[in-house]
C-alpha cells in the first residue's frame, strides 16, 4: 500500500475540514464561548449560599411560625435552640405575619397529622437552597414532640444510629474518591467516549457522500486507489475528532483551573493517567470500527439522508452498550458486563465504564484491546472493499439488502 | 396567496410524513424511553434483591427483622461476632453489602459502626434505619410507630407564585411543563434534518429552478416553514399521547404512585404551547436560511448543529435559573424564541409565570420569528440560483439586489 498517497489524502482532508468555518467554530470557538459563559454565570452565582441537602445552615436569625390544631407541640425541647418558633392560633394570623416578613414561613400541622402525616410549610416564594434545610429543624421538633415527655425515645426514633463508618479492602475503582464529581465521572466518561466515537464517524459519512454527490470522487479515484482514499479519510477525521475532543476537555479543565474555581471542582479530584490512556486507545478503536462501517454505507448511499436508517442499525451495539451501563456501573463484575466489555463492538464504552468504577484485572482490558484490534482489521478489510469504483460511482438507493449483497459480492 | 402556500405546505407535509425514516424518528424517542426505563427498573430490582445486611448485635436488641406492610429491601442476617461478619463481607458467594455493629447497651448507647467494602446504596441504609426504629417503637401504638418511621409528608407551598411542591411524594404533574419543553427540544432536531434536507435536495437536483418559475420565493418558503411547523406539531402530539398513555399505564396497571392522581395545569400547558409555535417557526426559518446560504451537506450539518446549540442554553445555566427562577437571566431567556420554551418549562417547576409575561414573550417571539422568516425568504432569493457560489450575509441587506 502506498503510504504517500494515504498521507496525501489525509493532509487534504485535514486541510479542507480545517478551512470550513463551521468546523472551526464548532470545534474551537464554541468551547471557548461556553467556557466564558460558564465563568461569567457561575462567578455571578458564586455568592449564593451553598447548602447541601442534609446540612442545616447557620440559622440564628431565622424566625418561623406554626399553626398546630393537633396540639402536639407543647414546648421547644432542648437540642433545638437556634430557630425561633412562634405559634399562631390560626392560618390568617400566620399569613399576615408572613406578608409583613415577620416570619420566613409557617408550618400547618393538621389535627389528624398522626394518621395522614400531612405537614405544610407556607412561604412566599420557592427557594430550594433555603426552604428544604429550613424545614428539617421543624420536622425534628415535631418528631420529638410526638413522644411527649419521653424525649430519649423520641431522640432515638428520630436518629437511631450515631454512625462511625469504616471502609475495608476496597474494590472501588481508580477514581473512587469521596466527592460528587468522582461519583459522576464514570457517566461523564462513557458519554464522552460515545461522543468521541460518533462525531467524527458522522463527519466521515457526510464527507464520503458529499464527494460522491458532487462528483469530486470521480477525479480523486483516477489518481488514488479506493482503499487509499478511504484510509486517508478515516485517519484524518479520526485525528481531527480526537483534537476536537482534547480541546473541549482542555477548555473544561482550563475553566476549572484558571477561572477562579467557578466550577467548584473538588480539590481532591484527580483522574488516573492510566485510565485516560486506556480511554484514548479505546476511543480510537471504537472510532475505527464504527467510522469504517459508516463510511462503508456512505460509499453505497447516493445521499447522506439515505444512510440514516442503516446508521441506526450499525450503531445499535454502541447504543446498547451505552444504555446497559446503567447496570454495569452498579455491578461491574457481573458476567454480562464482562461479556460486553470483551465484545469488540460494545467494548469501547463498557470496558472504560467498568474501569472507572472498579478495579479490573489487567488482562481484561488487554484481551478486550486484542479482540478489538482483530475486529478493526476484519471490519476495515471488509468495508474497504466497498470503496471501489462500481459502488462509489453508482447512484442506486441504499437498503439493508443492497448493503449485504455488496458485502457478500465483494 | 394562501392557496399556493397551502399547496406547497401540503405537498411537503405529505412527502416527509409518509417516509419510512420519519416514522422511525417518530417511534425512536418513545421506544428508547421504554427500553431505558424498563432496563433501569430491571437493573434496580435485580440489584436490590441482592443486598444482604449483616448485623452484630451482642445485646440481642433486634427482635423484629422486617417491617409490617413493606417489601423487604434487603436481607438482614444476624452474626455473633464481627470477625464472622467481616469474613462474610469478603466471601466470594453471597457476600454482605454492609455490616452494622450495635453496642451491647443499644439503644442506651446509639454509637453504631458501619463496615463496608463499597458504600452501600441509600435504600439499604434507610431500610436498616427503619428496622431499628421498628424495634425501638415495638411497644408504642401503631399510628405513632408508623408516623415515626415514615416521617411527615411535607408539602412546601409558595403562595406568591401559586405553586405547591410535595417534598416526599412528588407527582408527575409537576414535571409536565418540563416534559413538554424536553419534547420540544427533541422535536426540533429531526425537523432540522428534514428542513435542511428538503432545501438541499431541491438546490442540488435543480428542481428549484423549475418550481420557482410558477411560484414566488416567498410562497415557497412560507409553504415549507408551514409544512415543517405542521410536521413538528404532529410529532409533538403523537409523543404527548404516548407519554399520557405511558403515565396512565404506569399509574393504573403498575400502581406507581408518581403517576397517580395527576392534575394537569392547563395554564402552564397553554403557556408552553403558545411559545412553542413561534419557536418552531423561528428554527424552521433559521434552517431555511442556512440551507439557502450553504451548499454542501457536511458544512450544512455542522452549521445547523451550531444553530441548535442555543436550545441547550437554559440547561447550561440551570444552576443560575434554579437559584433565581424569577431572576433577570430567566426573564430575558423567556422572551427569546430560541430559549423561551425551555426557560418557562424550568420556571414552571417553581412558579406560575405571570400571564402578562407569557403574552409579552409570545409577542416578542412571533416578531423575532417573522423577522427571521423575512430573512430566510431573502436568503432563499439570493441563494436559489447560485449553486456553488458563496453568499455573504451582507447581501441579504442589499436593497439594490432586491429592487432588480
mmCIF file with all atom_site columns, N, CA and C in Angstrom, chain A residues 294-348:
data_model
loop_
_atom_site.group_PDB
_atom_site.id
_atom_site.type_symbol
_atom_site.label_atom_id
_atom_site.label_alt_id
_atom_site.label_comp_id
_atom_site.label_asym_id
_atom_site.label_entity_id
_atom_site.label_seq_id
_atom_site.pdbx_PDB_ins_code
_atom_site.Cartn_x
_atom_site.Cartn_y
_atom_site.Cartn_z
_atom_site.occupancy
_atom_site.B_iso_or_equiv
_atom_site.pdbx_formal_charge
_atom_site.auth_seq_id
_atom_site.auth_comp_id
_atom_site.auth_asym_id
_atom_site.auth_atom_id
_atom_site.pdbx_PDB_model_num
ATOM 1   N N  . UNK A 1 294 ? -19.587 3.208   8.969  1.00 0.00 ? 294 UNK A N  1
ATOM 2   C CA . UNK A 1 294 ? -20.414 4.322   8.496  1.00 0.00 ? 294 UNK A CA 1
ATOM 3   C C  . UNK A 1 294 ? -19.897 4.858   7.164  1.00 0.00 ? 294 UNK A C  1
ATOM 4   N N  . UNK A 1 295 ? -18.582 4.887   7.027  1.00 0.00 ? 295 UNK A N  1
ATOM 5   C CA . UNK A 1 295 ? -18.024 5.311   5.740  1.00 0.00 ? 295 UNK A CA 1
ATOM 6   C C  . UNK A 1 295 ? -18.429 4.317   4.658  1.00 0.00 ? 295 UNK A C  1
ATOM 7   N N  . UNK A 1 296 ? -18.496 3.038   5.041  1.00 0.00 ? 296 UNK A N  1
ATOM 8   C CA . UNK A 1 296 ? -18.905 1.997   4.094  1.00 0.00 ? 296 UNK A CA 1
ATOM 9   C C  . UNK A 1 296 ? -20.303 2.225   3.583  1.00 0.00 ? 296 UNK A C  1
ATOM 10  N N  . UNK A 1 297 ? -21.223 2.543   4.478  1.00 0.00 ? 297 UNK A N  1
ATOM 11  C CA . UNK A 1 297 ? -22.597 2.784   3.990  1.00 0.00 ? 297 UNK A CA 1
ATOM 12  C C  . UNK A 1 297 ? -22.660 4.107   3.227  1.00 0.00 ? 297 UNK A C  1
ATOM 13  N N  . UNK A 1 298 ? -21.756 5.040   3.601  1.00 0.00 ? 298 UNK A N  1
ATOM 14  C CA . UNK A 1 298 ? -21.657 6.296   2.839  1.00 0.00 ? 298 UNK A CA 1
ATOM 15  C C  . UNK A 1 298 ? -21.228 6.028   1.413  1.00 0.00 ? 298 UNK A C  1
ATOM 16  N N  . UNK A 1 299 ? -20.365 5.019   1.236  1.00 0.00 ? 299 UNK A N  1
ATOM 17  C CA . UNK A 1 299 ? -19.873 4.688   -0.102 1.00 0.00 ? 299 UNK A CA 1
ATOM 18  C C  . UNK A 1 299 ? -20.985 4.110   -0.970 1.00 0.00 ? 299 UNK A C  1
ATOM 19  N N  . UNK A 1 300 ? -21.935 3.449   -0.325 1.00 0.00 ? 300 UNK A N  1
ATOM 20  C CA . UNK A 1 300 ? -23.027 2.832   -1.088 1.00 0.00 ? 300 UNK A CA 1
ATOM 21  C C  . UNK A 1 300 ? -24.190 3.784   -1.340 1.00 0.00 ? 300 UNK A C  1
ATOM 22  N N  . UNK A 1 301 ? -24.359 4.770   -0.408 1.00 0.00 ? 301 UNK A N  1
ATOM 23  C CA . UNK A 1 301 ? -25.558 5.612   -0.480 1.00 0.00 ? 301 UNK A CA 1
ATOM 24  C C  . UNK A 1 301 ? -25.380 6.747   -1.477 1.00 0.00 ? 301 UNK A C  1
ATOM 25  N N  . UNK A 1 302 ? -26.428 7.052   -2.230 1.00 0.00 ? 302 UNK A N  1
ATOM 26  C CA . UNK A 1 302 ? -26.327 8.193   -3.140 1.00 0.00 ? 302 UNK A CA 1
ATOM 27  C C  . UNK A 1 302 ? -26.380 9.526   -2.389 1.00 0.00 ? 302 UNK A C  1
ATOM 28  N N  . UNK A 1 303 ? -26.990 9.520   -1.197 1.00 0.00 ? 303 UNK A N  1
ATOM 29  C CA . UNK A 1 303 ? -27.130 10.755  -0.432 1.00 0.00 ? 303 UNK A CA 1
ATOM 30  C C  . UNK A 1 303 ? -27.030 10.441  1.059  1.00 0.00 ? 303 UNK A C  1
ATOM 31  N N  . UNK A 1 304 ? -26.578 11.431  1.836  1.00 0.00 ? 304 UNK A N  1
ATOM 32  C CA . UNK A 1 304 ? -26.409 11.206  3.273  1.00 0.00 ? 304 UNK A CA 1
ATOM 33  C C  . UNK A 1 304 ? -27.739 10.861  3.957  1.00 0.00 ? 304 UNK A C  1
ATOM 34  N N  . UNK A 1 305 ? -28.846 11.393  3.416  1.00 0.00 ? 305 UNK A N  1
ATOM 35  C CA . UNK A 1 305 ? -30.162 11.127  4.020  1.00 0.00 ? 305 UNK A CA 1
ATOM 36  C C  . UNK A 1 305 ? -30.498 9.638   3.994  1.00 0.00 ? 305 UNK A C  1
ATOM 37  N N  . UNK A 1 306 ? -30.028 8.980   2.935  1.00 0.00 ? 306 UNK A N  1
ATOM 38  C CA . UNK A 1 306 ? -30.343 7.557   2.783  1.00 0.00 ? 306 UNK A CA 1
ATOM 39  C C  . UNK A 1 306 ? -29.587 6.675   3.770  1.00 0.00 ? 306 UNK A C  1
ATOM 40  N N  . UNK A 1 307 ? -28.610 7.251   4.447  1.00 0.00 ? 307 UNK A N  1
ATOM 41  C CA . UNK A 1 307 ? -27.799 6.430   5.358  1.00 0.00 ? 307 UNK A CA 1
ATOM 42  C C  . UNK A 1 307 ? -28.416 6.347   6.756  1.00 0.00 ? 307 UNK A C  1
ATOM 43  N N  . UNK A 1 308 ? -29.414 7.210   7.044  1.00 0.00 ? 308 UNK A N  1
ATOM 44  C CA . UNK A 1 308 ? -29.871 7.351   8.430  1.00 0.00 ? 308 UNK A CA 1
ATOM 45  C C  . UNK A 1 308 ? -30.391 6.057   9.054  1.00 0.00 ? 308 UNK A C  1
ATOM 46  N N  . UNK A 1 309 ? -31.292 5.364   8.352  1.00 0.00 ? 309 UNK A N  1
ATOM 47  C CA . UNK A 1 309 ? -31.866 4.176   8.984  1.00 0.00 ? 309 UNK A CA 1
ATOM 48  C C  . UNK A 1 309 ? -30.808 3.089   9.191  1.00 0.00 ? 309 UNK A C  1
ATOM 49  N N  . UNK A 1 310 ? -29.886 2.944   8.212  1.00 0.00 ? 310 UNK A N  1
ATOM 50  C CA . UNK A 1 310 ? -28.836 1.935   8.383  1.00 0.00 ? 310 UNK A CA 1
ATOM 51  C C  . UNK A 1 310 ? -27.824 2.347   9.444  1.00 0.00 ? 310 UNK A C  1
ATOM 52  N N  . UNK A 1 311 ? -27.645 3.660   9.595  1.00 0.00 ? 311 UNK A N  1
ATOM 53  C CA . UNK A 1 311 ? -26.736 4.155   10.642 1.00 0.00 ? 311 UNK A CA 1
ATOM 54  C C  . UNK A 1 311 ? -27.227 3.691   12.006 1.00 0.00 ? 311 UNK A C  1
ATOM 55  N N  . UNK A 1 312 ? -28.535 3.795   12.218 1.00 0.00 ? 312 UNK A N  1
ATOM 56  C CA . UNK A 1 312 ? -29.123 3.360   13.497 1.00 0.00 ? 312 UNK A CA 1
ATOM 57  C C  . UNK A 1 312 ? -28.817 1.882   13.751 1.00 0.00 ? 312 UNK A C  1
ATOM 58  N N  . UNK A 1 313 ? -28.919 1.102   12.679 1.00 0.00 ? 313 UNK A N  1
ATOM 59  C CA . UNK A 1 313 ? -28.678 -0.341  12.796 1.00 0.00 ? 313 UNK A CA 1
ATOM 60  C C  . UNK A 1 313 ? -27.215 -0.616  13.144 1.00 0.00 ? 313 UNK A C  1
ATOM 61  N N  . UNK A 1 314 ? -26.330 0.097   12.473 1.00 0.00 ? 314 UNK A N  1
ATOM 62  C CA . UNK A 1 314 ? -24.897 -0.107  12.714 1.00 0.00 ? 314 UNK A CA 1
ATOM 63  C C  . UNK A 1 314 ? -24.505 0.352   14.120 1.00 0.00 ? 314 UNK A C  1
ATOM 64  N N  . UNK A 1 315 ? -25.136 1.431   14.570 1.00 0.00 ? 315 UNK A N  1
ATOM 65  C CA . UNK A 1 315 ? -24.777 1.963   15.892 1.00 0.00 ? 315 UNK A CA 1
ATOM 66  C C  . UNK A 1 315 ? -25.460 1.218   17.039 1.00 0.00 ? 315 UNK A C  1
ATOM 67  N N  . UNK A 1 316 ? -26.367 0.304   16.711 1.00 0.00 ? 316 UNK A N  1
ATOM 68  C CA . UNK A 1 316 ? -27.142 -0.378  17.756 1.00 0.00 ? 316 UNK A CA 1
ATOM 69  C C  . UNK A 1 316 ? -26.268 -0.986  18.864 1.00 0.00 ? 316 UNK A C  1
ATOM 70  N N  . UNK A 1 317 ? -25.164 -1.700  18.539 1.00 0.00 ? 317 UNK A N  1
ATOM 71  C CA . UNK A 1 317 ? -24.352 -2.270  19.626 1.00 0.00 ? 317 UNK A CA 1
ATOM 72  C C  . UNK A 1 317 ? -23.785 -1.195  20.567 1.00 0.00 ? 317 UNK A C  1
ATOM 73  N N  . UNK A 1 318 ? -23.387 -0.071  19.969 1.00 0.00 ? 318 UNK A N  1
ATOM 74  C CA . UNK A 1 318 ? -22.831 1.011   20.790 1.00 0.00 ? 318 UNK A CA 1
ATOM 75  C C  . UNK A 1 318 ? -23.913 1.596   21.705 1.00 0.00 ? 318 UNK A C  1
ATOM 76  N N  . UNK A 1 319 ? -25.124 1.761   21.147 1.00 0.00 ? 319 UNK A N  1
ATOM 77  C CA . UNK A 1 319 ? -26.233 2.300   21.935 1.00 0.00 ? 319 UNK A CA 1
ATOM 78  C C  . UNK A 1 319 ? -26.596 1.320   23.053 1.00 0.00 ? 319 UNK A C  1
ATOM 79  N N  . UNK A 1 320 ? -26.615 0.032   22.726 1.00 0.00 ? 320 UNK A N  1
ATOM 80  C CA . UNK A 1 320 ? -26.930 -0.981  23.753 1.00 0.00 ? 320 UNK A CA 1
ATOM 81  C C  . UNK A 1 320 ? -25.873 -0.939  24.864 1.00 0.00 ? 320 UNK A C  1
ATOM 82  N N  . UNK A 1 321 ? -24.600 -0.873  24.484 1.00 0.00 ? 321 UNK A N  1
ATOM 83  C CA . UNK A 1 321 ? -23.520 -0.800  25.473 1.00 0.00 ? 321 UNK A CA 1
ATOM 84  C C  . UNK A 1 321 ? -23.672 0.414   26.359 1.00 0.00 ? 321 UNK A C  1
ATOM 85  N N  . UNK A 1 322 ? -24.007 1.544   25.741 1.00 0.00 ? 322 UNK A N  1
ATOM 86  C CA . UNK A 1 322 ? -24.178 2.791   26.480 1.00 0.00 ? 322 UNK A CA 1
ATOM 87  C C  . UNK A 1 322 ? -25.362 2.686   27.453 1.00 0.00 ? 322 UNK A C  1
ATOM 88  N N  . UNK A 1 323 ? -26.475 2.125   26.945 1.00 0.00 ? 323 UNK A N  1
ATOM 89  C CA . UNK A 1 323 ? -27.674 2.025   27.778 1.00 0.00 ? 323 UNK A CA 1
ATOM 90  C C  . UNK A 1 323 ? -27.472 1.029   28.921 1.00 0.00 ? 323 UNK A C  1
ATOM 91  N N  . UNK A 1 324 ? -26.816 -0.092  28.618 1.00 0.00 ? 324 UNK A N  1
ATOM 92  C CA . UNK A 1 324 ? -26.617 -1.114  29.651 1.00 0.00 ? 324 UNK A CA 1
ATOM 93  C C  . UNK A 1 324 ? -25.647 -0.661  30.744 1.00 0.00 ? 324 UNK A C  1
ATOM 94  N N  . UNK A 1 325 ? -24.972 0.455   30.502 1.00 0.00 ? 325 UNK A N  1
ATOM 95  C CA . UNK A 1 325 ? -24.058 0.953   31.538 1.00 0.00 ? 325 UNK A CA 1
ATOM 96  C C  . UNK A 1 325 ? -24.775 1.293   32.838 1.00 0.00 ? 325 UNK A C  1
ATOM 97  N N  . UNK A 1 326 ? -26.094 1.498   32.747 1.00 0.00 ? 326 UNK A N  1
ATOM 98  C CA . UNK A 1 326 ? -26.893 1.716   33.968 1.00 0.00 ? 326 UNK A CA 1
ATOM 99  C C  . UNK A 1 326 ? -26.632 0.551   34.921 1.00 0.00 ? 326 UNK A C  1
ATOM 100 N N  . UNK A 1 327 ? -26.577 -0.668  34.350 1.00 0.00 ? 327 UNK A N  1
ATOM 101 C CA . UNK A 1 327 ? -26.347 -1.855  35.174 1.00 0.00 ? 327 UNK A CA 1
ATOM 102 C C  . UNK A 1 327 ? -24.859 -1.999  35.476 1.00 0.00 ? 327 UNK A C  1
ATOM 103 N N  . UNK A 1 328 ? -24.036 -1.826  34.449 1.00 0.00 ? 328 UNK A N  1
ATOM 104 C CA . UNK A 1 328 ? -22.609 -2.136  34.621 1.00 0.00 ? 328 UNK A CA 1
ATOM 105 C C  . UNK A 1 328 ? -21.935 -1.265  35.664 1.00 0.00 ? 328 UNK A C  1
ATOM 106 N N  . UNK A 1 329 ? -22.349 -0.006  35.741 1.00 0.00 ? 329 UNK A N  1
ATOM 107 C CA . UNK A 1 329 ? -21.693 0.872   36.696 1.00 0.00 ? 329 UNK A CA 1
ATOM 108 C C  . UNK A 1 329 ? -22.096 0.491   38.125 1.00 0.00 ? 329 UNK A C  1
ATOM 109 N N  . UNK A 1 330 ? -23.229 -0.213  38.276 1.00 0.00 ? 330 UNK A N  1
ATOM 110 C CA . UNK A 1 330 ? -23.646 -0.696  39.598 1.00 0.00 ? 330 UNK A CA 1
ATOM 111 C C  . UNK A 1 330 ? -23.043 -2.076  39.878 1.00 0.00 ? 330 UNK A C  1
ATOM 112 N N  . UNK A 1 331 ? -22.988 -2.916  38.855 1.00 0.00 ? 331 UNK A N  1
ATOM 113 C CA . UNK A 1 331 ? -22.465 -4.272  39.041 1.00 0.00 ? 331 UNK A CA 1
ATOM 114 C C  . UNK A 1 331 ? -21.402 -4.559  37.975 1.00 0.00 ? 331 UNK A C  1
ATOM 115 N N  . UNK A 1 332 ? -20.232 -3.918  38.120 1.00 0.00 ? 332 UNK A N  1
ATOM 116 C CA . UNK A 1 332 ? -19.219 -4.041  37.055 1.00 0.00 ? 332 UNK A CA 1
ATOM 117 C C  . UNK A 1 332 ? -18.624 -5.435  36.918 1.00 0.00 ? 332 UNK A C  1
ATOM 118 N N  . UNK A 1 333 ? -18.798 -6.282  37.963 1.00 0.00 ? 333 UNK A N  1
ATOM 119 C CA . UNK A 1 333 ? -18.204 -7.624  37.896 1.00 0.00 ? 333 UNK A CA 1
ATOM 120 C C  . UNK A 1 333 ? -19.174 -8.683  37.377 1.00 0.00 ? 333 UNK A C  1
ATOM 121 N N  . UNK A 1 334 ? -20.390 -8.261  37.027 1.00 0.00 ? 334 UNK A N  1
ATOM 122 C CA . UNK A 1 334 ? -21.359 -9.255  36.558 1.00 0.00 ? 334 UNK A CA 1
ATOM 123 C C  . UNK A 1 334 ? -20.895 -9.879  35.232 1.00 0.00 ? 334 UNK A C  1
ATOM 124 N N  . UNK A 1 335 ? -21.418 -11.080 34.974 1.00 0.00 ? 335 UNK A N  1
ATOM 125 C CA . UNK A 1 335 ? -20.988 -11.818 33.777 1.00 0.00 ? 335 UNK A CA 1
ATOM 126 C C  . UNK A 1 335 ? -21.327 -11.052 32.502 1.00 0.00 ? 335 UNK A C  1
ATOM 127 N N  . UNK A 1 336 ? -22.546 -10.480 32.474 1.00 0.00 ? 336 UNK A N  1
ATOM 128 C CA . UNK A 1 336 ? -22.962 -9.777  31.252 1.00 0.00 ? 336 UNK A CA 1
ATOM 129 C C  . UNK A 1 336 ? -22.075 -8.540  31.016 1.00 0.00 ? 336 UNK A C  1
ATOM 130 N N  . UNK A 1 337 ? -21.686 -7.885  32.122 1.00 0.00 ? 337 UNK A N  1
ATOM 131 C CA . UNK A 1 337 ? -20.807 -6.711  31.985 1.00 0.00 ? 337 UNK A CA 1
ATOM 132 C C  . UNK A 1 337 ? -19.464 -7.130  31.399 1.00 0.00 ? 337 UNK A C  1
ATOM 133 N N  . UNK A 1 338 ? -18.935 -8.259  31.884 1.00 0.00 ? 338 UNK A N  1
ATOM 134 C CA . UNK A 1 338 ? -17.644 -8.748  31.371 1.00 0.00 ? 338 UNK A CA 1
ATOM 135 C C  . UNK A 1 338 ? -17.780 -9.142  29.893 1.00 0.00 ? 338 UNK A C  1
ATOM 136 N N  . UNK A 1 339 ? -18.887 -9.833  29.579 1.00 0.00 ? 339 UNK A N  1
ATOM 137 C CA . UNK A 1 339 ? -19.075 -10.287 28.198 1.00 0.00 ? 339 UNK A CA 1
ATOM 138 C C  . UNK A 1 339 ? -19.119 -9.103  27.238 1.00 0.00 ? 339 UNK A C  1
ATOM 139 N N  . UNK A 1 340 ? -19.886 -8.079  27.597 1.00 0.00 ? 340 UNK A N  1
ATOM 140 C CA . UNK A 1 340 ? -19.996 -6.926  26.694 1.00 0.00 ? 340 UNK A CA 1
ATOM 141 C C  . UNK A 1 340 ? -18.729 -6.071  26.709 1.00 0.00 ? 340 UNK A C  1
ATOM 142 N N  . UNK A 1 341 ? -17.956 -6.153  27.797 1.00 0.00 ? 341 UNK A N  1
ATOM 143 C CA . UNK A 1 341 ? -16.685 -5.417  27.840 1.00 0.00 ? 341 UNK A CA 1
ATOM 144 C C  . UNK A 1 341 ? -15.640 -6.080  26.949 1.00 0.00 ? 341 UNK A C  1
ATOM 145 N N  . UNK A 1 342 ? -15.833 -7.374  26.673 1.00 0.00 ? 342 UNK A N  1
ATOM 146 C CA . UNK A 1 342 ? -14.893 -8.074  25.796 1.00 0.00 ? 342 UNK A CA 1
ATOM 147 C C  . UNK A 1 342 ? -15.360 -8.074  24.338 1.00 0.00 ? 342 UNK A C  1
ATOM 148 N N  . UNK A 1 343 ? -16.682 -7.990  24.137 1.00 0.00 ? 343 UNK A N  1
ATOM 149 C CA . UNK A 1 343 ? -17.216 -7.982  22.770 1.00 0.00 ? 343 UNK A CA 1
ATOM 150 C C  . UNK A 1 343 ? -16.784 -6.677  22.081 1.00 0.00 ? 343 UNK A C  1
ATOM 151 N N  . UNK A 1 344 ? -16.060 -6.769  20.956 1.00 0.00 ? 344 UNK A N  1
ATOM 152 C CA . UNK A 1 344 ? -15.426 -5.564  20.388 1.00 0.00 ? 344 UNK A CA 1
ATOM 153 C C  . UNK A 1 344 ? -16.362 -4.380  20.141 1.00 0.00 ? 344 UNK A C  1
ATOM 154 N N  . UNK A 1 345 ? -17.591 -4.649  19.659 1.00 0.00 ? 345 UNK A N  1
ATOM 155 C CA . UNK A 1 345 ? -18.453 -3.525  19.278 1.00 0.00 ? 345 UNK A CA 1
ATOM 156 C C  . UNK A 1 345 ? -19.034 -2.776  20.485 1.00 0.00 ? 345 UNK A C  1
ATOM 157 N N  . UNK A 1 346 ? -19.069 -3.425  21.644 1.00 0.00 ? 346 UNK A N  1
ATOM 158 C CA . UNK A 1 346 ? -19.572 -2.735  22.840 1.00 0.00 ? 346 UNK A CA 1
ATOM 159 C C  . UNK A 1 346 ? -18.433 -2.368  23.789 1.00 0.00 ? 346 UNK A C  1
ATOM 160 N N  . UNK A 1 347 ? -17.259 -2.970  23.570 1.00 0.00 ? 347 UNK A N  1
ATOM 161 C CA . UNK A 1 347 ? -16.133 -2.806  24.495 1.00 0.00 ? 347 UNK A CA 1
ATOM 162 C C  . UNK A 1 347 ? -15.719 -1.345  24.737 1.00 0.00 ? 347 UNK A C  1
ATOM 163 N N  . UNK A 1 348 ? -15.662 -0.477  23.707 1.00 0.00 ? 348 UNK A N  1
ATOM 164 C CA . UNK A 1 348 ? -15.124 0.860   23.954 1.00 0.00 ? 348 UNK A CA 1
ATOM 165 C C  . UNK A 1 348 ? -15.831 1.608   25.091 1.00 0.00 ? 348 UNK A C  1
#
